[in-house]
Amino acid sequence: MSAGRVSLVGAGPGDPALITVAGRLALREADVIVHDRLIPQALLAEAREGAMLIDVGKRPADGDPNAAQAEIHALLIERARRGERVVRLKGGDPFVFGRGGEEADALRDAGVAFDVIPGVSSATAAPAFVGVPVTDRRYASSFTVVTGREAENDAPPLNWEAIAQTGGTIVVLMGRRALPEISRRLIAAGLPTDTPAAAVERASTAQQRSVFAALEGLPAAAERAGLRAPTTLLIGATVELGERLAWLEQRPLHGRRVLVTRPAHQAEDLAALLRAQGAEPVVMPAIELIDADRAGIEAAIARLCEAEYDDVVFTSVNGVERFARQLRARGRDVRCFGGVRLAAIGPATAGALERIGLIADVVPDSYTSAALLETLRAESLRGRRILLPRSAQGAPGLSDGLREVGARVDDLALYEVRAAPADRAVVQRLRDGEIDTATFTAPSTVRGLIGQVGAEALRGVTIISIGPATSAAAASAGLAVHAEAAVHTMQGLVEAIAETGHRQDD
Ligand code: SAH
């Protein structure tokens, strides 16, 4: 058995992307993760299968924090002595008001090997996320980080006079409750009552809120806004810059929680677009895809490779990717497309073709099957042999419309779409009204979600659809569509959300 060790790892201020590369690696390798309450929960998904997760953040309100701390020391030591790789995951940086020093000391005394992987501390992150540089040549040459709870922790007392006199930016952690007292003390210590100040709640997350006010008025302003912990206070001339440089809360989808219903392998691209606009994506695939009609696929591929088709029409990225996979599984490759004309319903599907080395000949201006049909029908299709590889549940309009003008269409059921299992936690969040918006990228996602949660749970949720077919599916399921993408792409979908302008305030 290898010798156990403990890594004290900083989890960053809230956004799970703000852990360091080293911190993430340690999480992935850990046998045991001992974590606080105030860490981004999404980070725990980095744990390898079978790793043990221990939450030591849920202390009873009246419990003795020192006793709880001693228990944490004992736990870390015991686990490491069993030969396990232990990660002690803490919010922000482990050595900034995190009792990381006491834990390192206990480990050292016990002869347990440890290392420290620093994290992005809220002391610098909270100001950054409201556009306040903690130092700035024009305003401040220093910043001072202090606790707002000196008395409670029997830590060495703060010298508020000295802090007020530095002339730099003052950052107060754990200062929400004592804010009135802190404001009074700093003014008594000589800071002008109109010193720029701010309070930042849940910095870096989709729920970030902030209040800017003069030092004297900040307690009342924070109270009015209902700010709660975790909140960081900022005081000093640099705070004024936040009025111009604030950026995170200004993003178009800041504060929105948006349900992504796409299949798991496609959810991340939409989730990333949502995050870039400031929303918190909540992924619960409503559908999953499985291979369909083996014999049909076999026959279609044989015909394609014998040059028996004039056109192949793709209506989704999945269609392209799964068809290519079927080709390869049969020892064939894209040479089978030889001289056929290739049509794609939109730029994403055309992009999927490009990734396998093919350029679409036809892409309609608008990305719907009606537009695709119209574009294809612009020239005579009489007698043309067309392969249409797509979902078994594809609407008949496209194949019927091609046949109507004399084409011979093989409507190939390439894959089946079926409802995906629901994620209990996400269903609960929907029922609790925590998710303000749901996105639908295909009619099947509408039916899938209704199957998972029922229409009732979607009451009050803003419904966004990618295009007319999806909107029609929503309408027939009894859902009012609040916005439909003008351009029927993921980007268009995200823009449509911003138009609905609904914000969830909690
Ligand atoms: N080790 C942590 C601090 C722990 S003390 C770090 O380096 O960030 C807990 C205090 O940190 C909270 O009371 C609050 O003042 C601050 N804090 C933590 N996360 C925060 C966040 N997302 N936004 C604002 N303040 C935060």
Coordinates of C-alpha atoms and ligand atoms in Angstrom, one line a residue:
M1 CA 0.0 0.0 0.0
S2 CA 1.3 3.4 -0.9
A3 CA 1.7 6.1 1.8
G4 CA -1.4 8.2 2.1
R5 CA -1.2 12.0 1.9
V6 CA -3.5 15.0 2.2
S7 CA -3.8 17.8 -0.3
L8 CA -5.3 21.0 1.0
V9 CA -7.0 22.3 -2.2
G10 CA -8.6 25.6 -2.9
A11 CA -11.9 25.3 -4.7
G12 CA -12.1 28.9 -5.8
P13 CA -14.9 31.4 -5.0
G14 CA -17.9 29.7 -6.6
D15 CA -17.6 29.2 -10.3
P16 CA -16.4 25.6 -10.7
A17 CA -14.2 26.7 -13.6
L18 CA -12.1 28.7 -11.2
I19 CA -10.3 25.7 -9.6
T20 CA -6.6 25.4 -10.6
V21 CA -5.5 22.7 -13.0
A22 CA -3.5 21.2 -10.2
G23 CA -6.5 21.3 -7.9
R24 CA -8.7 19.5 -10.5
L25 CA -6.0 16.8 -11.0
A26 CA -5.9 16.2 -7.3
L27 CA -9.7 15.8 -7.1
R28 CA -9.6 13.3 -10.0
E29 CA -7.0 11.2 -8.2
A30 CA -8.4 11.4 -4.7
D31 CA -9.7 8.4 -2.8
V32 CA -11.5 10.6 -0.3
I33 CA -12.7 14.2 -0.7
V34 CA -13.4 16.0 2.6
H35 CA -15.2 19.2 1.6
D36 CA -16.8 22.3 3.1
R37 CA -20.3 23.5 2.4
L38 CA -19.2 26.6 0.5
I39 CA -17.6 24.9 -2.5
P40 CA -19.0 24.7 -6.0
Q41 CA -20.9 21.4 -5.8
A42 CA -20.2 20.7 -9.5
L43 CA -16.6 20.1 -8.6
L44 CA -17.6 16.9 -6.8
A45 CA -18.4 15.5 -10.2
E46 CA -14.7 15.4 -10.9
A47 CA -14.3 12.6 -8.3
R48 CA -13.5 9.2 -9.7
E49 CA -16.0 6.5 -9.4
G50 CA -15.9 4.9 -6.0
A51 CA -14.2 7.9 -4.4
M52 CA -15.7 8.8 -1.0
L53 CA -17.2 12.3 -0.5
I54 CA -17.4 13.6 3.0
D55 CA -19.2 16.8 3.7
V56 CA -17.9 18.3 6.9
G57 CA -19.6 21.7 6.4
K58 CA -22.9 20.9 8.0
R59 CA -22.2 21.8 11.6
P60 CA -25.0 22.3 14.0
A61 CA -25.6 26.0 14.6
D62 CA -24.9 25.7 18.3
G63 CA -22.1 23.2 17.9
D64 CA -18.6 24.0 19.1
P65 CA -16.6 24.9 16.0
N66 CA -13.3 23.9 17.7
A67 CA -14.6 20.4 18.5
A68 CA -15.8 20.1 14.9
Q69 CA -12.3 21.2 13.7
A70 CA -10.6 18.6 15.9
E71 CA -12.9 16.0 14.3
I72 CA -11.8 17.1 10.8
H73 CA -8.2 16.8 11.8
A74 CA -8.8 13.3 13.2
L75 CA -10.6 12.3 10.0
L76 CA -7.9 13.6 7.7
I77 CA -5.2 11.8 9.7
E78 CA -7.1 8.5 9.9
R79 CA -7.8 8.4 6.2
A80 CA -4.2 9.2 5.2
R81 CA -2.9 6.6 7.6
R82 CA -5.0 4.0 5.7
G83 CA -2.9 4.8 2.7
E84 CA -5.5 6.9 1.0
R85 CA -5.1 10.0 -1.1
V86 CA -7.1 12.6 0.7
V87 CA -8.2 16.0 -0.8
R88 CA -9.3 18.5 1.8
L89 CA -11.4 20.9 -0.5
K90 CA -12.0 24.4 0.8
G91 CA -13.7 27.4 -0.6
G92 CA -11.5 30.1 -2.1
D93 CA -7.9 29.6 -1.0
P94 CA -7.2 27.1 1.9
F95 CA -4.9 29.5 3.7
V96 CA -7.2 32.6 3.5
F97 CA -9.5 32.4 6.6
G98 CA -10.0 28.7 5.9
R99 CA -8.3 27.2 9.0
G100 CA -6.0 25.5 6.5
G101 CA -3.0 26.4 8.6
E102 CA -4.4 24.6 11.6
E103 CA -5.1 21.5 9.5
A104 CA -1.6 21.5 8.0
D105 CA -0.2 21.8 11.6
A106 CA -2.3 18.8 12.8
L107 CA -1.1 16.8 9.8
R108 CA 2.5 17.7 10.4
D109 CA 2.2 16.8 14.1
A110 CA 0.8 13.4 13.1
G111 CA 3.6 12.8 10.6
V112 CA 1.2 12.8 7.7
A113 CA 2.5 14.1 4.3
F114 CA 0.6 17.0 2.9
D115 CA 0.7 19.6 0.2
V116 CA -1.1 22.8 -0.5
I117 CA -2.8 23.7 -3.8
P118 CA -3.7 27.4 -3.5
G119 CA -7.1 28.6 -4.9
V120 CA -8.6 31.8 -6.2
S121 CA -9.6 33.6 -3.1
S122 CA -12.8 35.6 -2.9
A123 CA -10.6 38.3 -1.5
T124 CA -9.4 39.1 -5.0
A125 CA -12.2 37.3 -7.0
A126 CA -15.1 39.2 -5.5
P127 CA -13.7 42.6 -6.5
A128 CA -12.7 41.3 -9.9
F129 CA -16.2 40.1 -10.6
V130 CA -17.6 43.6 -9.9
G131 CA -14.9 45.4 -11.9
V132 CA -13.0 46.7 -8.9
P133 CA -9.2 46.4 -9.3
V134 CA -7.9 46.0 -5.7
T135 CA -4.9 48.1 -6.6
D136 CA -4.7 50.8 -9.3
R137 CA -1.9 53.3 -9.9
R138 CA -4.4 56.1 -9.9
Y139 CA -6.2 55.2 -6.6
A140 CA -4.5 52.6 -4.3
S141 CA -1.1 51.1 -3.8
S142 CA -2.1 48.4 -1.4
F143 CA -5.0 46.2 -0.3
T144 CA -5.7 44.8 3.1
V145 CA -7.8 41.7 3.7
V146 CA -9.5 41.4 7.0
T147 CA -12.0 39.2 8.8
G148 CA -15.3 40.7 9.9
R149 CA -15.5 38.2 12.7
E150 CA -12.4 38.7 14.7
A151 CA -14.2 38.6 18.1
E152 CA -16.0 35.3 17.4
N153 CA -12.9 33.4 16.5
D154 CA -10.7 34.6 19.3
A155 CA -8.2 35.6 16.7
P156 CA -5.8 38.5 17.3
P157 CA -7.7 41.8 17.3
L158 CA -7.8 44.0 14.2
N159 CA -6.3 47.5 14.4
W160 CA -9.0 49.4 12.5
E161 CA -7.1 52.7 12.8
A162 CA -4.1 51.2 11.0
I163 CA -6.3 49.6 8.4
A164 CA -8.1 52.9 7.8
Q165 CA -4.9 54.7 7.4
T166 CA -3.2 52.6 4.7
G167 CA -5.0 54.5 2.0
G168 CA -5.5 51.3 0.1
T169 CA -8.4 49.1 -0.7
I170 CA -10.0 47.3 2.3
V171 CA -11.5 43.8 1.6
V172 CA -13.6 42.3 4.4
L173 CA -14.5 38.6 4.4
M174 CA -17.2 37.2 6.7
G175 CA -18.3 40.8 7.2
R176 CA -22.0 40.7 6.3
R177 CA -23.4 40.4 9.8
A178 CA -21.1 42.9 11.3
L179 CA -21.4 45.4 8.4
P180 CA -23.0 48.2 10.5
E181 CA -20.3 47.9 13.1
I182 CA -17.5 47.7 10.5
S183 CA -18.8 50.8 8.7
R184 CA -19.0 52.7 12.0
R185 CA -15.5 51.6 13.1
L186 CA -13.8 52.6 9.8
I187 CA -15.5 56.0 9.9
A188 CA -14.5 56.5 13.5
A189 CA -10.9 55.5 12.5
G190 CA -10.9 58.4 10.1
L191 CA -12.3 57.2 6.7
P192 CA -14.6 59.8 5.1
T193 CA -18.3 58.8 5.3
D194 CA -18.5 59.0 1.5
T195 CA -15.7 56.6 0.8
P196 CA -16.8 54.4 -2.1
A197 CA -17.9 50.9 -0.8
A198 CA -19.6 47.8 -2.1
A199 CA -20.9 44.4 -0.9
V200 CA -20.7 41.5 -3.3
E201 CA -22.8 38.3 -2.7
R202 CA -21.9 34.9 -4.3
A203 CA -19.3 36.4 -6.5
S204 CA -18.4 34.7 -9.8
T205 CA -21.7 32.6 -9.9
A206 CA -24.8 33.1 -11.9
Q207 CA -26.4 34.3 -8.7
Q208 CA -24.0 37.1 -8.0
R209 CA -25.5 40.3 -6.7
S210 CA -23.8 43.5 -5.6
V211 CA -24.6 46.8 -4.0
F212 CA -22.5 49.9 -4.3
A213 CA -22.9 52.8 -1.8
A214 CA -21.0 55.3 0.3
L215 CA -19.4 53.6 3.3
E216 CA -21.9 55.3 5.7
G217 CA -24.9 54.1 3.6
L218 CA -23.7 50.6 2.7
P219 CA -25.3 48.8 5.7
A220 CA -28.7 50.1 4.9
A221 CA -28.2 49.5 1.2
A222 CA -27.1 45.9 1.7
E223 CA -30.1 45.4 4.1
R224 CA -32.6 46.8 1.5
A225 CA -31.1 44.4 -1.2
G226 CA -31.4 41.5 1.2
L227 CA -27.8 40.5 0.7
R228 CA -26.7 37.4 2.7
A229 CA -23.5 35.4 3.2
P230 CA -21.3 34.7 1.5
T231 CA -20.7 38.4 0.9
T232 CA -17.4 40.3 0.6
L233 CA -17.1 43.9 1.4
L234 CA -15.0 46.4 -0.5
I235 CA -14.0 49.8 0.8
G236 CA -11.8 52.5 -0.8
A237 CA -11.3 54.8 -3.7
T238 CA -10.8 51.9 -6.2
V239 CA -14.4 50.8 -5.6
E240 CA -15.5 53.7 -7.6
L241 CA -14.1 52.0 -10.7
G242 CA -16.8 49.3 -10.3
E243 CA -19.3 51.8 -11.5
R244 CA -17.6 51.8 -15.0
L245 CA -15.9 48.4 -15.0
A246 CA -18.6 46.1 -13.6
W247 CA -19.2 43.4 -16.2
L248 CA -20.5 40.1 -14.9
E249 CA -23.9 41.2 -13.8
Q250 CA -24.2 43.2 -17.0
R251 CA -24.1 40.1 -19.2
P252 CA -27.5 39.5 -21.0
L253 CA -28.4 36.3 -19.3
H254 CA -27.0 36.9 -15.9
G255 CA -29.1 35.4 -13.1
R256 CA -31.0 33.1 -15.4
R257 CA -31.1 29.3 -14.9
V258 CA -31.7 27.6 -18.1
L259 CA -32.7 24.0 -18.7
V260 CA -30.9 22.3 -21.6
T261 CA -32.9 19.3 -22.9
R262 CA -30.5 18.2 -25.7
P263 CA -29.1 14.7 -25.7
A264 CA -26.1 14.3 -23.4
H265 CA -23.5 14.2 -26.1
Q266 CA -24.8 17.5 -27.6
A267 CA -25.7 19.4 -24.4
E268 CA -22.3 20.9 -23.8
D269 CA -22.2 23.2 -26.8
L270 CA -25.4 24.9 -25.8
A271 CA -24.4 24.9 -22.1
A272 CA -21.2 26.7 -23.1
L273 CA -23.0 29.3 -25.1
L274 CA -25.4 29.9 -22.2
R275 CA -22.5 30.3 -19.7
A276 CA -20.8 32.8 -22.0
Q277 CA -23.9 34.9 -21.8
G278 CA -24.0 34.7 -18.0
A279 CA -26.7 32.0 -17.5
E280 CA -26.4 28.9 -15.4
P281 CA -27.2 26.0 -17.6
V282 CA -28.9 23.0 -16.0
V283 CA -28.5 20.0 -18.2
M284 CA -31.2 17.2 -18.2
P285 CA -31.3 15.4 -21.5
A286 CA -34.9 14.8 -22.5
I287 CA -34.0 12.3 -25.2
E288 CA -31.4 9.8 -26.1
L289 CA -30.6 8.2 -29.4
I290 CA -30.3 4.5 -30.3
D291 CA -29.5 2.8 -33.6
A292 CA -32.5 1.7 -35.6
D293 CA -33.4 -0.5 -38.6
R294 CA -30.3 -2.5 -39.1
A295 CA -31.5 -4.1 -42.4
G296 CA -32.6 -0.7 -43.8
I297 CA -29.2 0.9 -43.0
E298 CA -27.4 -2.1 -44.5
A299 CA -29.4 -1.8 -47.7
A300 CA -29.0 2.0 -48.0
I301 CA -25.3 1.9 -47.5
A302 CA -25.0 -0.8 -50.2
R303 CA -27.0 1.3 -52.6
L304 CA -25.0 4.4 -51.8
C305 CA -21.7 2.7 -52.4
E306 CA -23.1 1.3 -55.7
A307 CA -23.7 4.9 -56.8
E308 CA -27.5 4.3 -56.9
Y309 CA -28.4 7.7 -55.3
D310 CA -28.4 11.2 -56.8
D311 CA -28.8 13.1 -53.6
V312 CA -28.3 12.5 -49.9
V313 CA -30.2 14.9 -47.6
F314 CA -29.2 15.3 -44.0
T315 CA -31.4 17.0 -41.5
S316 CA -29.3 16.9 -38.4
V317 CA -25.8 16.6 -37.0
N318 CA -26.8 13.3 -35.5
G319 CA -27.8 12.0 -38.9
V320 CA -24.4 12.9 -40.4
E321 CA -22.4 11.5 -37.5
R322 CA -24.3 8.3 -37.1
F323 CA -24.4 7.6 -40.8
A324 CA -20.6 8.1 -41.0
R325 CA -20.2 5.7 -38.1
Q326 CA -22.4 3.1 -39.9
L327 CA -20.3 3.5 -43.0
R328 CA -17.1 2.9 -41.1
A329 CA -18.6 -0.1 -39.2
R330 CA -19.1 -1.7 -42.6
G331 CA -15.5 -1.0 -43.7
R332 CA -16.7 1.8 -46.1
D333 CA -15.8 5.5 -46.0
V334 CA -16.9 8.8 -47.5
R335 CA -15.8 7.7 -51.0
C336 CA -19.2 6.1 -51.2
F337 CA -20.7 9.6 -51.5
G338 CA -18.8 9.9 -54.8
G339 CA -20.8 12.1 -57.1
V340 CA -23.9 12.5 -55.0
R341 CA -25.3 15.9 -54.3
L342 CA -25.3 16.7 -50.6
A343 CA -27.9 18.7 -48.9
A344 CA -27.8 19.9 -45.3
I345 CA -30.7 21.6 -43.4
G346 CA -28.4 24.2 -41.8
P347 CA -24.9 25.3 -40.9
A348 CA -24.4 22.9 -38.0
T349 CA -25.3 19.9 -40.2
A350 CA -23.1 21.3 -42.9
G351 CA -20.3 21.6 -40.3
A352 CA -20.8 18.0 -39.4
L353 CA -20.3 17.0 -43.0
E354 CA -17.2 19.1 -43.2
R355 CA -15.7 17.3 -40.3
I356 CA -15.9 14.1 -42.2
G357 CA -14.4 15.7 -45.3
L358 CA -17.5 16.6 -47.3
I359 CA -18.9 19.9 -48.5
A360 CA -22.6 20.4 -48.6
D361 CA -23.9 21.5 -52.0
V362 CA -27.2 22.8 -50.8
V363 CA -28.0 24.7 -47.6
P364 CA -31.2 26.7 -47.4
D365 CA -31.2 30.3 -46.2
S366 CA -33.5 29.4 -43.4
Y367 CA -32.9 26.3 -41.4
T368 CA -36.2 24.4 -41.4
S369 CA -37.4 21.4 -43.3
A370 CA -39.9 23.5 -45.2
A371 CA -37.1 25.8 -46.4
L372 CA -34.9 22.8 -47.3
L373 CA -37.8 21.3 -49.3
E374 CA -38.3 24.5 -51.2
T375 CA -34.6 24.9 -52.0
L376 CA -34.4 21.3 -53.3
R377 CA -37.5 21.7 -55.3
A378 CA -36.2 24.8 -57.0
E379 CA -35.0 22.5 -59.7
S380 CA -36.6 19.4 -61.1
L381 CA -36.4 16.3 -58.9
R382 CA -38.3 14.1 -61.3
G383 CA -36.8 10.6 -61.2
R384 CA -34.1 11.6 -58.8
R385 CA -33.1 9.0 -56.3
I386 CA -32.8 10.6 -52.9
L387 CA -31.5 9.1 -49.6
L388 CA -32.9 10.7 -46.4
P389 CA -31.0 9.3 -43.4
R390 CA -32.6 10.6 -40.2
S391 CA -34.5 9.9 -37.1
A392 CA -37.2 7.2 -37.2
Q393 CA -39.5 9.9 -35.8
G394 CA -38.8 12.4 -38.5
A395 CA -41.9 14.3 -39.7
P396 CA -43.3 13.0 -43.0
G397 CA -43.5 16.4 -44.6
L398 CA -40.1 16.4 -46.1
S399 CA -40.2 12.9 -47.7
D400 CA -43.8 13.4 -48.9
G401 CA -42.9 16.8 -50.4
L402 CA -40.0 15.3 -52.3
R403 CA -42.1 12.4 -53.6
E404 CA -44.8 14.8 -54.7
V405 CA -42.5 16.2 -57.3
G406 CA -41.5 12.9 -58.6
A407 CA -38.4 12.0 -56.6
R408 CA -37.8 8.4 -55.4
V409 CA -37.1 8.8 -51.7
D410 CA -35.6 6.2 -49.3
D411 CA -36.6 7.6 -45.9
L412 CA -34.1 5.8 -43.8
A413 CA -34.7 5.3 -40.1
L414 CA -31.1 5.7 -39.1
Y415 CA -31.7 6.2 -35.3
E416 CA -34.5 6.2 -32.9
V417 CA -35.2 8.9 -30.4
R418 CA -36.5 7.8 -27.1
A419 CA -37.2 9.6 -23.8
A420 CA -34.2 9.8 -21.5
P421 CA -34.5 9.0 -17.8
A422 CA -35.3 12.0 -15.6
D423 CA -32.7 13.4 -13.2
R424 CA -34.5 13.5 -9.8
A425 CA -32.6 16.5 -8.5
V426 CA -33.3 18.6 -11.6
V427 CA -37.0 17.6 -11.6
Q428 CA -37.2 18.8 -8.0
R429 CA -35.5 22.1 -8.9
L430 CA -38.1 22.6 -11.7
R431 CA -40.9 21.9 -9.3
D432 CA -39.4 24.3 -6.8
G433 CA -39.4 27.1 -9.4
E434 CA -35.6 27.3 -9.4
I435 CA -35.3 27.1 -13.1
D436 CA -36.7 30.0 -15.0
T437 CA -36.2 29.0 -18.6
A438 CA -36.4 25.8 -20.6
T439 CA -34.9 25.4 -24.1
F440 CA -36.1 23.0 -26.8
T441 CA -34.0 22.2 -29.8
A442 CA -36.3 19.6 -31.4
P443 CA -39.9 18.4 -31.2
S444 CA -38.7 15.2 -29.5
T445 CA -37.1 17.2 -26.6
V446 CA -40.6 18.8 -25.9
R447 CA -42.2 15.4 -25.7
G448 CA -39.3 14.0 -23.7
L449 CA -39.4 16.7 -21.0
I450 CA -43.2 16.5 -20.7
G451 CA -42.7 12.8 -20.1
Q452 CA -40.1 13.4 -17.5
V453 CA -41.7 16.1 -15.4
G454 CA -45.3 16.7 -16.7
A455 CA -46.6 19.9 -18.1
E456 CA -47.6 21.2 -14.6
A457 CA -44.0 21.6 -13.5
L458 CA -43.4 23.9 -16.5
R459 CA -46.0 26.4 -15.5
G460 CA -44.2 29.7 -15.0
V461 CA -41.2 28.6 -16.9
T462 CA -40.1 30.7 -19.9
I463 CA -40.3 28.4 -23.0
I464 CA -37.8 28.9 -25.8
S465 CA -38.0 27.0 -29.1
I466 CA -35.4 26.7 -31.8
G467 CA -37.9 26.8 -34.7
P468 CA -41.4 26.4 -36.0
A469 CA -41.6 22.5 -35.8
T470 CA -40.4 22.6 -32.2
S471 CA -42.8 25.5 -31.4
A472 CA -45.7 23.5 -32.9
A473 CA -44.8 20.5 -30.8
A474 CA -44.7 22.7 -27.7
A475 CA -48.1 24.2 -28.6
S476 CA -49.7 20.9 -29.0
A477 CA -48.3 19.8 -25.6
G478 CA -50.0 22.8 -24.1
L479 CA -46.9 24.9 -23.6
A480 CA -47.0 28.6 -24.5
V481 CA -43.8 29.4 -26.4
H482 CA -42.4 32.8 -25.2
A483 CA -39.8 33.1 -27.9
E484 CA -38.6 31.3 -31.0
A485 CA -35.1 31.6 -32.4
A486 CA -35.1 33.9 -35.4
V487 CA -32.1 32.0 -36.7
H488 CA -32.6 28.3 -36.1
T489 CA -29.3 27.5 -34.5
M490 CA -28.0 27.2 -30.9
Q491 CA -26.7 30.8 -31.1
G492 CA -30.1 31.9 -32.3
L493 CA -31.7 30.1 -29.5
V494 CA -29.5 31.8 -26.9
E495 CA -30.3 35.2 -28.4
A496 CA -34.0 34.4 -28.2
I497 CA -33.7 33.8 -24.4
A498 CA -32.2 37.3 -24.0
E499 CA -35.2 38.8 -25.7
T500 CA -37.6 37.4 -23.1
G501 CA -35.8 39.5 -20.5
H502 CA -37.3 37.5 -17.7
R503 CA -35.1 37.5 -14.6
Q504 CA -35.4 35.4 -11.6
D505 CA -34.9 37.4 -8.4
D506 CA -34.6 35.4 -5.2
Ligands
SAH1 N1 -10.9 30.7 2.0 C1 -12.0 31.5 1.5 C2 -12.6 32.4 2.5 C3 -13.3 31.7 3.6 S1 -14.1 32.8 4.7 C4 -11.4 32.3 0.3 O1 -10.2 32.4 0.1 O2 -12.2 32.9 -0.4 C5 -15.7 32.9 4.0 C6 -16.0 34.2 3.5 O3 -15.4 34.3 2.2 C7 -17.4 34.6 3.3 O4 -18.0 35.1 4.5 C8 -17.3 35.7 2.3 O5 -16.9 36.9 2.9 C9 -16.2 35.2 1.4 N2 -16.7 34.5 0.2 C10 -16.5 33.2 -0.1 N3 -17.1 33.0 -1.3 C11 -17.6 34.1 -1.7 C12 -18.3 34.5 -2.9 N4 -18.6 33.7 -3.9 N5 -18.7 35.8 -3.0 C13 -18.4 36.7 -2.1 N6 -17.7 36.4 -0.9 C14 -17.3 35.1 -0.8

